[in-house]
mmCIF file of C-alpha atoms in Angstrom:
data_model
loop_
_atom_site.group_PDB
_atom_site.id
_atom_site.type_symbol
_atom_site.label_atom_id
_atom_site.label_comp_id
_atom_site.label_asym_id
_atom_site.label_seq_id
_atom_site.Cartn_x
_atom_site.Cartn_y
_atom_site.Cartn_z
ATOM 1 C CA MET F 1 71.195 -42.093 -103.970
ATOM 2 C CA LYS F 2 69.236 -39.208 -102.541
ATOM 3 C CA LYS F 3 66.268 -41.105 -101.026
ATOM 4 C CA PHE F 4 64.781 -39.247 -98.052
ATOM 5 C CA GLU F 5 67.022 -36.296 -98.912
ATOM 6 C CA GLU F 6 67.356 -33.591 -96.282
ATOM 7 C CA LYS F 7 67.706 -30.242 -98.026
ATOM 8 C CA THR F 8 69.894 -27.653 -96.327
ATOM 9 C CA TYR F 9 68.485 -24.136 -96.077
ATOM 10 C CA GLU F 10 71.059 -22.760 -93.674
ATOM 11 C CA SER F 11 74.529 -23.791 -92.551
ATOM 12 C CA GLU F 12 76.528 -22.353 -89.692
ATOM 13 C CA THR F 13 80.144 -23.164 -88.882
ATOM 14 C CA ILE F 14 80.493 -23.239 -85.089
ATOM 15 C CA TYR F 15 84.157 -24.212 -84.897
ATOM 16 C CA LYS F 16 87.011 -24.797 -87.302
ATOM 17 C CA GLY F 17 89.940 -26.588 -85.710
ATOM 18 C CA LYS F 18 93.103 -28.400 -86.707
ATOM 19 C CA ILE F 19 91.309 -31.713 -87.177
ATOM 20 C CA VAL F 20 87.558 -31.212 -87.058
ATOM 21 C CA GLN F 21 85.083 -28.579 -88.089
ATOM 22 C CA LEU F 22 81.630 -28.411 -86.496
ATOM 23 C CA ASP F 23 78.739 -27.201 -88.648
ATOM 24 C CA ILE F 24 75.067 -26.947 -87.749
ATOM 25 C CA ASP F 25 72.892 -27.395 -90.820
ATOM 26 C CA SER F 26 69.207 -26.502 -90.802
ATOM 27 C CA VAL F 27 67.363 -28.936 -93.047
ATOM 28 C CA THR F 28 63.958 -29.599 -94.554
ATOM 29 C CA LEU F 29 62.947 -33.236 -94.012
ATOM 30 C CA PRO F 30 61.066 -35.419 -96.548
ATOM 31 C CA ASP F 31 57.748 -34.621 -94.784
ATOM 32 C CA GLY F 32 58.320 -30.853 -95.008
ATOM 33 C CA GLN F 33 59.207 -30.435 -91.333
ATOM 34 C CA THR F 34 62.513 -28.858 -90.409
ATOM 35 C CA SER F 35 65.314 -30.063 -88.166
ATOM 36 C CA LYS F 36 68.941 -29.328 -87.292
ATOM 37 C CA ARG F 37 71.903 -31.588 -87.993
ATOM 38 C CA GLU F 38 75.162 -31.422 -86.046
ATOM 39 C CA LEU F 39 77.925 -32.264 -88.510
ATOM 40 C CA ILE F 40 81.571 -32.978 -87.882
ATOM 41 C CA ARG F 41 83.734 -32.310 -90.935
ATOM 42 C CA HIS F 42 86.941 -34.333 -91.064
ATOM 43 C CA PRO F 43 89.603 -34.584 -93.801
ATOM 44 C CA GLY F 44 89.349 -38.396 -94.002
ATOM 45 C CA ALA F 45 91.821 -41.050 -93.021
ATOM 46 C CA VAL F 46 93.674 -44.147 -94.139
ATOM 47 C CA ALA F 47 94.581 -47.385 -92.400
ATOM 48 C CA VAL F 48 96.776 -50.335 -93.330
ATOM 49 C CA ILE F 49 96.433 -54.034 -92.576
ATOM 50 C CA ALA F 50 100.106 -55.033 -92.888
ATOM 51 C CA LEU F 51 101.453 -58.533 -92.338
ATOM 52 C CA THR F 52 105.061 -59.429 -91.560
ATOM 53 C CA GLU F 53 106.738 -62.393 -93.269
ATOM 54 C CA GLU F 54 105.673 -64.509 -90.276
ATOM 55 C CA GLY F 55 102.063 -63.466 -90.862
ATOM 56 C CA LYS F 56 101.920 -61.113 -87.890
ATOM 57 C CA MET F 57 99.691 -58.052 -87.982
ATOM 58 C CA VAL F 58 101.641 -54.826 -87.628
ATOM 59 C CA CYS F 59 100.035 -52.618 -84.973
ATOM 60 C CA VAL F 60 100.851 -49.532 -82.959
ATOM 61 C CA GLU F 61 99.937 -48.666 -79.421
ATOM 62 C CA GLN F 62 99.106 -45.049 -78.691
ATOM 63 C CA TYR F 63 97.247 -42.929 -76.192
ATOM 64 C CA ARG F 64 93.804 -41.885 -77.345
ATOM 65 C CA LYS F 65 92.614 -38.807 -75.527
ATOM 66 C CA PRO F 66 88.870 -39.189 -76.266
ATOM 67 C CA MET F 67 88.722 -42.441 -74.266
ATOM 68 C CA GLU F 68 91.623 -41.623 -71.913
ATOM 69 C CA LYS F 69 93.451 -44.874 -72.515
ATOM 70 C CA SER F 70 96.086 -46.298 -74.811
ATOM 71 C CA ILE F 71 94.880 -48.794 -77.380
ATOM 72 C CA VAL F 72 96.470 -51.031 -79.992
ATOM 73 C CA GLU F 73 95.464 -50.217 -83.573
ATOM 74 C CA ILE F 74 96.516 -50.884 -87.121
ATOM 75 C CA PRO F 75 98.615 -48.001 -88.472
ATOM 76 C CA ALA F 76 96.446 -45.121 -89.607
ATOM 77 C CA GLY F 77 96.364 -41.401 -90.046
ATOM 78 C CA LYS F 78 94.648 -38.375 -91.469
ATOM 79 C CA LEU F 79 94.781 -37.286 -95.087
ATOM 80 C CA GLU F 80 96.709 -34.072 -95.695
ATOM 81 C CA PRO F 81 95.024 -31.472 -97.939
ATOM 82 C CA ASN F 82 94.903 -32.807 -101.540
ATOM 83 C CA GLU F 83 96.713 -36.015 -100.570
ATOM 84 C CA ALA F 84 95.511 -39.183 -102.315
ATOM 85 C CA PRO F 85 94.615 -42.089 -99.991
ATOM 86 C CA LYS F 86 97.203 -44.620 -101.226
ATOM 87 C CA PRO F 87 100.340 -42.437 -100.822
ATOM 88 C CA CYS F 88 98.944 -41.346 -97.468
ATOM 89 C CA ALA F 89 98.549 -44.990 -96.419
ATOM 90 C CA LEU F 90 102.178 -45.660 -97.357
ATOM 91 C CA ARG F 91 103.338 -42.524 -95.519
ATOM 92 C CA GLU F 92 101.479 -43.478 -92.355
ATOM 93 C CA LEU F 93 102.757 -47.055 -92.510
ATOM 94 C CA GLU F 94 106.312 -45.734 -92.800
ATOM 95 C CA GLU F 95 105.989 -43.016 -90.142
ATOM 96 C CA GLU F 96 104.244 -45.158 -87.560
ATOM 97 C CA THR F 97 105.914 -48.534 -88.043
ATOM 98 C CA GLY F 98 109.222 -48.033 -89.893
ATOM 99 C CA TYR F 99 108.060 -50.514 -92.551
ATOM 100 C CA THR F 100 107.456 -49.740 -96.192
ATOM 101 C CA SER F 101 105.817 -51.615 -99.044
ATOM 102 C CA ASP F 102 105.606 -51.522 -102.842
ATOM 103 C CA ASP F 103 102.386 -53.430 -102.755
ATOM 104 C CA LEU F 104 99.425 -51.794 -101.025
ATOM 105 C CA GLU F 105 96.128 -53.251 -102.150
ATOM 106 C CA PHE F 106 92.842 -51.384 -101.654
ATOM 107 C CA VAL F 107 90.411 -53.287 -99.412
ATOM 108 C CA THR F 108 87.422 -51.020 -98.877
ATOM 109 C CA SER F 109 86.460 -47.620 -97.546
ATOM 110 C CA PHE F 110 83.895 -46.783 -94.911
ATOM 111 C CA TYR F 111 82.446 -43.841 -93.046
ATOM 112 C CA THR F 112 83.107 -44.284 -89.361
ATOM 113 C CA SER F 113 80.126 -42.397 -87.878
ATOM 114 C CA PRO F 114 77.617 -41.726 -90.652
ATOM 115 C CA GLY F 115 75.113 -40.154 -88.256
ATOM 116 C CA PHE F 116 77.181 -37.108 -87.403
ATOM 117 C CA ALA F 117 80.596 -37.156 -89.129
ATOM 118 C CA ASP F 118 81.918 -37.288 -92.685
ATOM 119 C CA GLU F 119 85.158 -39.029 -91.707
ATOM 120 C CA ILE F 120 85.925 -41.772 -94.225
ATOM 121 C CA VAL F 121 88.622 -44.420 -93.736
ATOM 122 C CA HIS F 122 90.359 -45.870 -96.805
ATOM 123 C CA LEU F 123 91.705 -49.290 -95.898
ATOM 124 C CA TYR F 124 94.665 -51.049 -97.538
ATOM 125 C CA PHE F 125 96.261 -54.470 -97.198
ATOM 126 C CA THR F 126 99.783 -55.733 -97.745
ATOM 127 C CA ASP F 127 101.670 -58.879 -96.882
ATOM 128 C CA LYS F 128 104.838 -57.570 -98.547
ATOM 129 C CA ILE F 129 106.616 -55.196 -96.196
ATOM 130 C CA ARG F 130 110.273 -54.492 -95.407
ATOM 131 C CA PRO F 131 111.980 -52.286 -92.813
ATOM 132 C CA LEU F 132 112.961 -48.814 -94.028
ATOM 133 C CA GLU F 133 116.682 -48.112 -94.010
ATOM 134 C CA ASN F 134 116.199 -44.628 -92.615
ATOM 135 C CA GLN F 135 113.470 -44.403 -90.047
ATOM 136 C CA PRO F 136 111.240 -41.405 -90.793
ATOM 137 C CA GLU F 137 110.052 -38.999 -88.155
ATOM 138 C CA GLY F 138 106.411 -39.102 -87.213
ATOM 139 C CA ASP F 139 104.174 -36.239 -86.122
ATOM 140 C CA GLU F 140 105.857 -34.275 -83.354
ATOM 141 C CA ASP F 141 102.919 -34.685 -80.967
ATOM 142 C CA GLU F 142 102.363 -38.386 -81.649
ATOM 143 C CA PHE F 143 103.867 -41.117 -79.466
ATOM 144 C CA VAL F 144 103.436 -44.621 -80.821
ATOM 145 C CA GLU F 145 104.967 -48.012 -80.118
ATOM 146 C CA LEU F 146 105.199 -50.837 -82.641
ATOM 147 C CA ILE F 147 103.584 -54.168 -81.727
ATOM 148 C CA GLU F 148 103.343 -57.251 -83.943
ATOM 149 C CA LEU F 149 100.556 -59.693 -83.220
ATOM 150 C CA THR F 150 99.268 -63.011 -84.466
ATOM 151 C CA VAL F 151 95.556 -62.939 -85.230
ATOM 152 C CA GLU F 152 94.950 -64.978 -82.067
ATOM 153 C CA GLU F 153 96.909 -62.469 -79.984
ATOM 154 C CA ALA F 154 94.958 -59.634 -81.583
ATOM 155 C CA GLU F 155 91.669 -61.347 -80.738
ATOM 156 C CA ALA F 156 92.781 -61.774 -77.136
ATOM 157 C CA LEU F 157 93.594 -58.041 -76.933
ATOM 158 C CA GLU F 158 90.167 -57.275 -78.424
ATOM 159 C CA LYS F 159 88.502 -59.276 -75.626
ATOM 160 C CA GLU F 160 90.503 -57.242 -73.089
ATOM 161 C CA GLU F 161 89.393 -54.031 -74.894
ATOM 162 C CA ARG F 162 93.024 -53.063 -75.565
ATOM 163 C CA ILE F 163 92.118 -53.384 -79.220
ATOM 164 C CA HIS F 164 88.969 -51.339 -79.270
ATOM 165 C CA ASP F 165 88.377 -49.465 -82.508
ATOM 166 C CA ALA F 166 86.369 -50.128 -85.651
ATOM 167 C CA LYS F 167 89.164 -50.332 -88.237
ATOM 168 C CA THR F 168 91.259 -52.752 -86.150
ATOM 169 C CA ALA F 169 88.203 -54.904 -85.313
ATOM 170 C CA TYR F 170 87.543 -54.979 -89.066
ATOM 171 C CA ALA F 171 91.168 -55.922 -89.735
ATOM 172 C CA ILE F 172 90.969 -58.897 -87.366
ATOM 173 C CA LEU F 173 87.870 -60.264 -89.134
ATOM 174 C CA TYR F 174 89.532 -59.601 -92.498
ATOM 175 C CA LEU F 175 92.556 -61.697 -91.537
ATOM 176 C CA LYS F 176 90.453 -64.461 -89.955
ATOM 177 C CA LEU F 177 88.416 -64.700 -93.144
ATOM 178 C CA ARG F 178 91.586 -64.675 -95.261
ATOM 179 C CA ASN F 179 92.923 -67.585 -93.189
ATOM 180 C CA ALA F 180 89.603 -69.456 -93.365
ATOM 181 C CA LEU F 181 89.223 -69.282 -97.150
ATOM 182 C CA MET R 1 96.514 -48.883 -69.989
ATOM 183 C CA LYS R 2 97.863 -45.359 -69.691
ATOM 184 C CA LYS R 3 101.033 -45.663 -71.786
ATOM 185 C CA PHE R 4 102.002 -42.317 -73.343
ATOM 186 C CA GLU R 5 99.303 -40.658 -71.239
ATOM 187 C CA GLU R 6 98.345 -37.104 -72.143
ATOM 188 C CA LYS R 7 97.480 -35.237 -68.969
ATOM 189 C CA THR R 8 94.768 -32.588 -69.235
ATOM 190 C CA TYR R 9 95.491 -29.238 -67.602
ATOM 191 C CA GLU R 10 92.591 -27.340 -69.123
ATOM 192 C CA SER R 11 89.326 -28.286 -70.782
ATOM 193 C CA GLU R 12 86.960 -25.994 -72.619
ATOM 194 C CA THR R 13 83.517 -26.934 -73.911
ATOM 195 C CA ILE R 14 82.998 -25.137 -77.238
ATOM 196 C CA TYR R 15 79.577 -26.548 -78.077
ATOM 197 C CA LYS R 16 76.997 -28.783 -76.446
ATOM 198 C CA GLY R 17 74.348 -30.020 -78.865
ATOM 199 C CA LYS R 18 71.635 -32.650 -79.062
ATOM 200 C CA ILE R 19 74.037 -35.343 -80.240
ATOM 201 C CA VAL R 20 77.620 -34.157 -79.910
ATOM 202 C CA GLN R 21 79.627 -32.010 -77.570
ATOM 203 C CA LEU R 22 82.900 -30.425 -78.680
ATOM 204 C CA ASP R 23 85.631 -29.959 -76.074
ATOM 205 C CA ILE R 24 89.136 -28.615 -76.541
ATOM 206 C CA ASP R 25 91.514 -30.144 -74.004
ATOM 207 C CA SER R 26 94.961 -28.711 -73.382
ATOM 208 C CA VAL R 27 97.338 -31.550 -72.589
ATOM 209 C CA THR R 28 100.863 -32.273 -71.447
ATOM 210 C CA LEU R 29 102.507 -34.864 -73.699
ATOM 211 C CA PRO R 30 104.872 -37.637 -72.528
ATOM 212 C CA ASP R 31 107.896 -35.488 -73.488
ATOM 213 C CA GLY R 32 106.659 -32.513 -71.420
ATOM 214 C CA GLN R 33 105.523 -30.460 -74.422
ATOM 215 C CA THR R 34 101.927 -29.269 -74.579
ATOM 216 C CA SER R 35 99.302 -29.661 -77.251
ATOM 217 C CA LYS R 36 95.564 -29.265 -77.819
ATOM 218 C CA ARG R 37 93.102 -32.064 -78.514
ATOM 219 C CA GLU R 38 89.776 -31.540 -80.265
ATOM 220 C CA LEU R 39 87.347 -34.012 -78.702
ATOM 221 C CA ILE R 40 83.864 -34.967 -79.800
ATOM 222 C CA ARG R 41 81.772 -36.336 -76.935
ATOM 223 C CA HIS R 42 78.993 -38.695 -78.011
ATOM 224 C CA PRO R 43 76.568 -40.794 -75.907
ATOM 225 C CA GLY R 44 77.540 -44.049 -77.646
ATOM 226 C CA ALA R 45 75.528 -46.254 -79.948
ATOM 227 C CA VAL R 46 74.327 -49.785 -80.653
ATOM 228 C CA ALA R 47 73.949 -51.796 -83.835
ATOM 229 C CA VAL R 48 72.391 -55.160 -84.630
ATOM 230 C CA ILE R 49 73.356 -57.835 -87.132
ATOM 231 C CA ALA R 50 69.956 -59.505 -87.548
ATOM 232 C CA LEU R 51 69.253 -62.432 -89.867
ATOM 233 C CA THR R 52 65.834 -63.457 -91.166
ATOM 234 C CA GLU R 53 64.821 -67.125 -91.283
ATOM 235 C CA GLU R 54 66.110 -67.203 -94.877
ATOM 236 C CA GLY R 55 69.483 -65.954 -93.659
ATOM 237 C CA LYS R 56 69.043 -62.441 -95.022
ATOM 238 C CA MET R 57 70.675 -59.485 -93.297
ATOM 239 C CA VAL R 58 68.148 -56.947 -92.048
ATOM 240 C CA CYS R 59 69.181 -53.463 -93.143
ATOM 241 C CA VAL R 60 67.718 -49.989 -93.375
ATOM 242 C CA GLU R 61 68.272 -47.300 -95.940
ATOM 243 C CA GLN R 62 68.399 -43.734 -94.696
ATOM 244 C CA TYR R 63 69.704 -40.331 -95.687
ATOM 245 C CA ARG R 64 72.955 -39.404 -93.997
ATOM 246 C CA LYS R 65 73.458 -35.664 -93.938
ATOM 247 C CA PRO R 66 77.239 -35.670 -93.302
ATOM 248 C CA MET R 67 77.887 -37.384 -96.646
ATOM 249 C CA GLU R 68 74.782 -36.035 -98.431
ATOM 250 C CA LYS R 69 73.611 -39.420 -99.636
ATOM 251 C CA SER R 70 71.393 -42.263 -98.517
ATOM 252 C CA ILE R 71 73.168 -45.444 -97.507
ATOM 253 C CA VAL R 72 72.143 -48.943 -96.462
ATOM 254 C CA GLU R 73 73.169 -49.883 -92.923
ATOM 255 C CA ILE R 74 72.434 -52.439 -90.257
ATOM 256 C CA PRO R 75 69.913 -51.073 -87.730
ATOM 257 C CA ALA R 76 71.570 -48.806 -85.188
ATOM 258 C CA GLY R 77 70.978 -45.887 -82.916
ATOM 259 C CA LYS R 78 72.184 -43.729 -80.072
ATOM 260 C CA LEU R 79 72.037 -44.662 -76.408
ATOM 261 C CA GLU R 80 69.589 -42.618 -74.369
ATOM 262 C CA PRO R 81 70.888 -41.260 -71.037
ATOM 263 C CA ASN R 82 71.424 -44.172 -68.615
ATOM 264 C CA GLU R 83 70.205 -46.719 -71.155
ATOM 265 C CA ALA R 84 72.043 -50.056 -71.190
ATOM 266 C CA PRO R 85 73.333 -51.174 -74.600
ATOM 267 C CA LYS R 86 71.327 -54.401 -74.946
ATOM 268 C CA PRO R 87 67.832 -52.936 -74.357
ATOM 269 C CA CYS R 88 68.832 -50.062 -76.622
ATOM 270 C CA ALA R 89 69.830 -52.536 -79.356
ATOM 271 C CA LEU R 90 66.435 -54.245 -79.053
ATOM 272 C CA ARG R 91 64.626 -50.886 -79.119
ATOM 273 C CA GLU R 92 66.465 -49.741 -82.238
ATOM 274 C CA LEU R 93 65.876 -53.081 -83.972
ATOM 275 C CA GLU R 94 62.141 -52.766 -83.235
ATOM 276 C CA GLU R 95 61.839 -49.071 -84.144
ATOM 277 C CA GLU R 96 63.817 -49.251 -87.355
ATOM 278 C CA THR R 97 62.820 -52.652 -88.738
ATOM 279 C CA GLY R 98 59.573 -53.784 -87.050
ATOM 280 C CA TYR R 99 61.313 -56.985 -85.963
ATOM 281 C CA THR R 100 61.941 -58.072 -82.405
ATOM 282 C CA SER R 101 64.046 -60.782 -80.801
ATOM 283 C CA ASP R 102 64.419 -62.598 -77.472
ATOM 284 C CA ASP R 103 67.933 -63.554 -78.347
ATOM 285 C CA LEU R 104 70.456 -60.771 -78.861
ATOM 286 C CA GLU R 105 74.022 -61.959 -78.464
ATOM 287 C CA PHE R 106 76.868 -59.517 -77.788
ATOM 288 C CA VAL R 107 79.489 -59.554 -80.553
ATOM 289 C CA THR R 108 81.970 -56.813 -79.721
ATOM 290 C CA SER R 109 82.223 -53.100 -79.112
ATOM 291 C CA PHE R 110 84.458 -50.587 -80.832
ATOM 292 C CA TYR R 111 85.244 -46.896 -80.879
ATOM 293 C CA THR R 112 84.497 -45.526 -84.313
ATOM 294 C CA SER R 113 87.008 -42.636 -84.475
ATOM 295 C CA PRO R 114 89.483 -43.011 -81.630
ATOM 296 C CA GLY R 115 91.551 -40.027 -82.762
ATOM 297 C CA PHE R 116 88.907 -37.404 -82.071
ATOM 298 C CA ALA R 117 85.650 -38.940 -80.779
ATOM 299 C CA ASP R 118 84.558 -41.091 -77.846
ATOM 300 C CA GLU R 119 81.642 -42.662 -79.732
ATOM 301 C CA ILE R 120 81.517 -46.385 -78.995
ATOM 302 C CA VAL R 121 79.331 -48.867 -80.880
ATOM 303 C CA HIS R 122 78.053 -51.958 -79.061
ATOM 304 C CA LEU R 123 77.314 -54.636 -81.630
ATOM 305 C CA TYR R 124 74.806 -57.498 -81.263
ATOM 306 C CA PHE R 125 73.858 -60.501 -83.365
ATOM 307 C CA THR R 126 70.656 -62.483 -83.697
ATOM 308 C CA ASP R 127 69.332 -65.057 -86.128
ATOM 309 C CA LYS R 128 66.074 -65.370 -84.199
ATOM 310 C CA ILE R 129 63.777 -62.497 -85.110
ATOM 311 C CA ARG R 130 60.017 -62.183 -85.614
ATOM 312 C CA PRO R 131 57.796 -59.331 -86.814
ATOM 313 C CA LEU R 132 56.257 -57.213 -84.058
ATOM 314 C CA GLU R 133 52.467 -57.305 -83.909
ATOM 315 C CA ASN R 134 52.243 -53.567 -83.321
ATOM 316 C CA GLN R 135 54.754 -51.565 -85.280
ATOM 317 C CA PRO R 136 56.428 -49.024 -82.996
ATOM 318 C CA GLU R 137 57.027 -45.433 -83.996
ATOM 319 C CA GLY R 138 60.577 -44.355 -84.688
ATOM 320 C CA ASP R 139 62.159 -40.972 -84.072
ATOM 321 C CA GLU R 140 60.042 -38.230 -85.568
ATOM 322 C CA ASP R 141 62.867 -36.836 -87.681
ATOM 323 C CA GLU R 142 64.122 -40.198 -88.946
ATOM 324 C CA PHE R 143 63.046 -41.679 -92.280
ATOM 325 C CA VAL R 144 64.174 -45.238 -92.859
ATOM 326 C CA GLU R 145 63.256 -48.025 -95.259
ATOM 327 C CA LEU R 146 63.670 -51.723 -94.521
ATOM 328 C CA ILE R 147 65.835 -53.774 -96.916
ATOM 329 C CA GLU R 148 66.738 -57.449 -96.536
ATOM 330 C CA LEU R 149 69.883 -58.630 -98.261
ATOM 331 C CA THR R 150 71.821 -61.818 -98.798
ATOM 332 C CA VAL R 151 75.492 -61.473 -97.912
ATOM 333 C CA GLU R 152 76.297 -61.485 -101.637
ATOM 334 C CA GLU R 153 73.807 -58.668 -102.266
ATOM 335 C CA ALA R 154 75.282 -56.717 -99.364
ATOM 336 C CA GLU R 155 78.787 -57.145 -100.789
ATOM 337 C CA ALA R 156 77.587 -55.885 -104.173
ATOM 338 C CA LEU R 157 76.103 -52.794 -102.493
ATOM 339 C CA GLU R 158 79.390 -52.261 -100.654
ATOM 340 C CA LYS R 159 81.261 -52.236 -103.991
ATOM 341 C CA GLU R 160 78.782 -49.593 -105.249
ATOM 342 C CA GLU R 161 79.378 -47.598 -102.017
ATOM 343 C CA ARG R 162 75.681 -47.796 -101.136
ATOM 344 C CA ILE R 163 76.812 -49.742 -98.090
ATOM 345 C CA HIS R 164 79.533 -47.462 -96.876
ATOM 346 C CA ASP R 165 79.923 -47.400 -93.101
ATOM 347 C CA ALA R 166 82.175 -49.182 -90.626
ATOM 348 C CA LYS R 167 79.601 -51.179 -88.636
ATOM 349 C CA THR R 168 77.889 -52.551 -91.772
ATOM 350 C CA ALA R 169 81.238 -53.376 -93.412
ATOM 351 C CA TYR R 170 82.091 -55.221 -90.188
ATOM 352 C CA ALA R 171 78.725 -57.021 -90.275
ATOM 353 C CA ILE R 172 79.357 -58.289 -93.809
ATOM 354 C CA LEU R 173 82.739 -59.766 -92.810
ATOM 355 C CA TYR R 174 81.157 -61.210 -89.650
ATOM 356 C CA LEU R 175 78.526 -63.055 -91.707
ATOM 357 C CA LYS R 176 81.016 -64.194 -94.360
ATOM 358 C CA LEU R 177 83.219 -65.618 -91.621
ATOM 359 C CA ARG R 178 80.210 -67.267 -89.941
ATOM 360 C CA ASN R 179 79.335 -68.925 -93.270
ATOM 361 C CA ALA R 180 82.945 -69.979 -93.890
ATOM 362 C CA LEU R 181 83.474 -71.697 -90.532
#
């Protein structure tokens, strides 16, 4: 769908980093006027809603620099160049939690900030996980701690704003709905 | 919570735009090593899950430059400087849909991309809306079209990836759960 399309007549890359790229696009609007769009380019990400045998949600706590606090999230990570979402989801689950699975099921995908960023999150679900025999190493500059939560515990952490991101908020609703149906 | 805190020893602002600011922070990690963090600063946003009398979800379709397509979303918008989230949510509901409400209820808030951005979305719900007598003007460079959807219609659009963003995906689960309980 291209309704209200904004046609680009100029594009300037301001910054190209390890994770994000910032472009400024000059566009023609549907009414013929022009405007500028600030665009964050991101490789995309995956996240996994993983349940233990006891039905606990597998989460990780990590420090998030943008908000200067540590929060509890479902395992997630960035896509490597040319990496498909599902193997990436499995890799991140293994690296961040030490669990693996033969049974990742696609849930949905969503753009996180459609106004200014092209980051997309591909979300998977599994209730069939097992501990890896050899724990893999994660990213060298990533420090994460495994936490397993009932849905009620996760909701309590959300109220305290220790769970405080879109994909994990989505995961909590997903599990509540799964339990309700 | 400051677990695994990353202490900043240098911060550089690369770009300061109308919507985003890009900073590169140099940090000391918990193990004493150093690293760089690319950080997108954003003023924060609001979004509204609004139901018509018939129980339809009020949405808007608009072109989203980062993904070069138009998508259907719940009404949303950026916080103005010093604006509180709730009045902002009401303003965006009015500007984008022509509906108003005396009864916006806080649902939750979440960071959209905790790895690289500090954008937070404050989410509200109302099932008590009425058309404004005088339709307000929206942002001059924003073109949106009102669409009202049943939850089933919204889910169908999500499968087609015409609904394709985190807050609207969350809204669909929120309404499904509300109907299920």
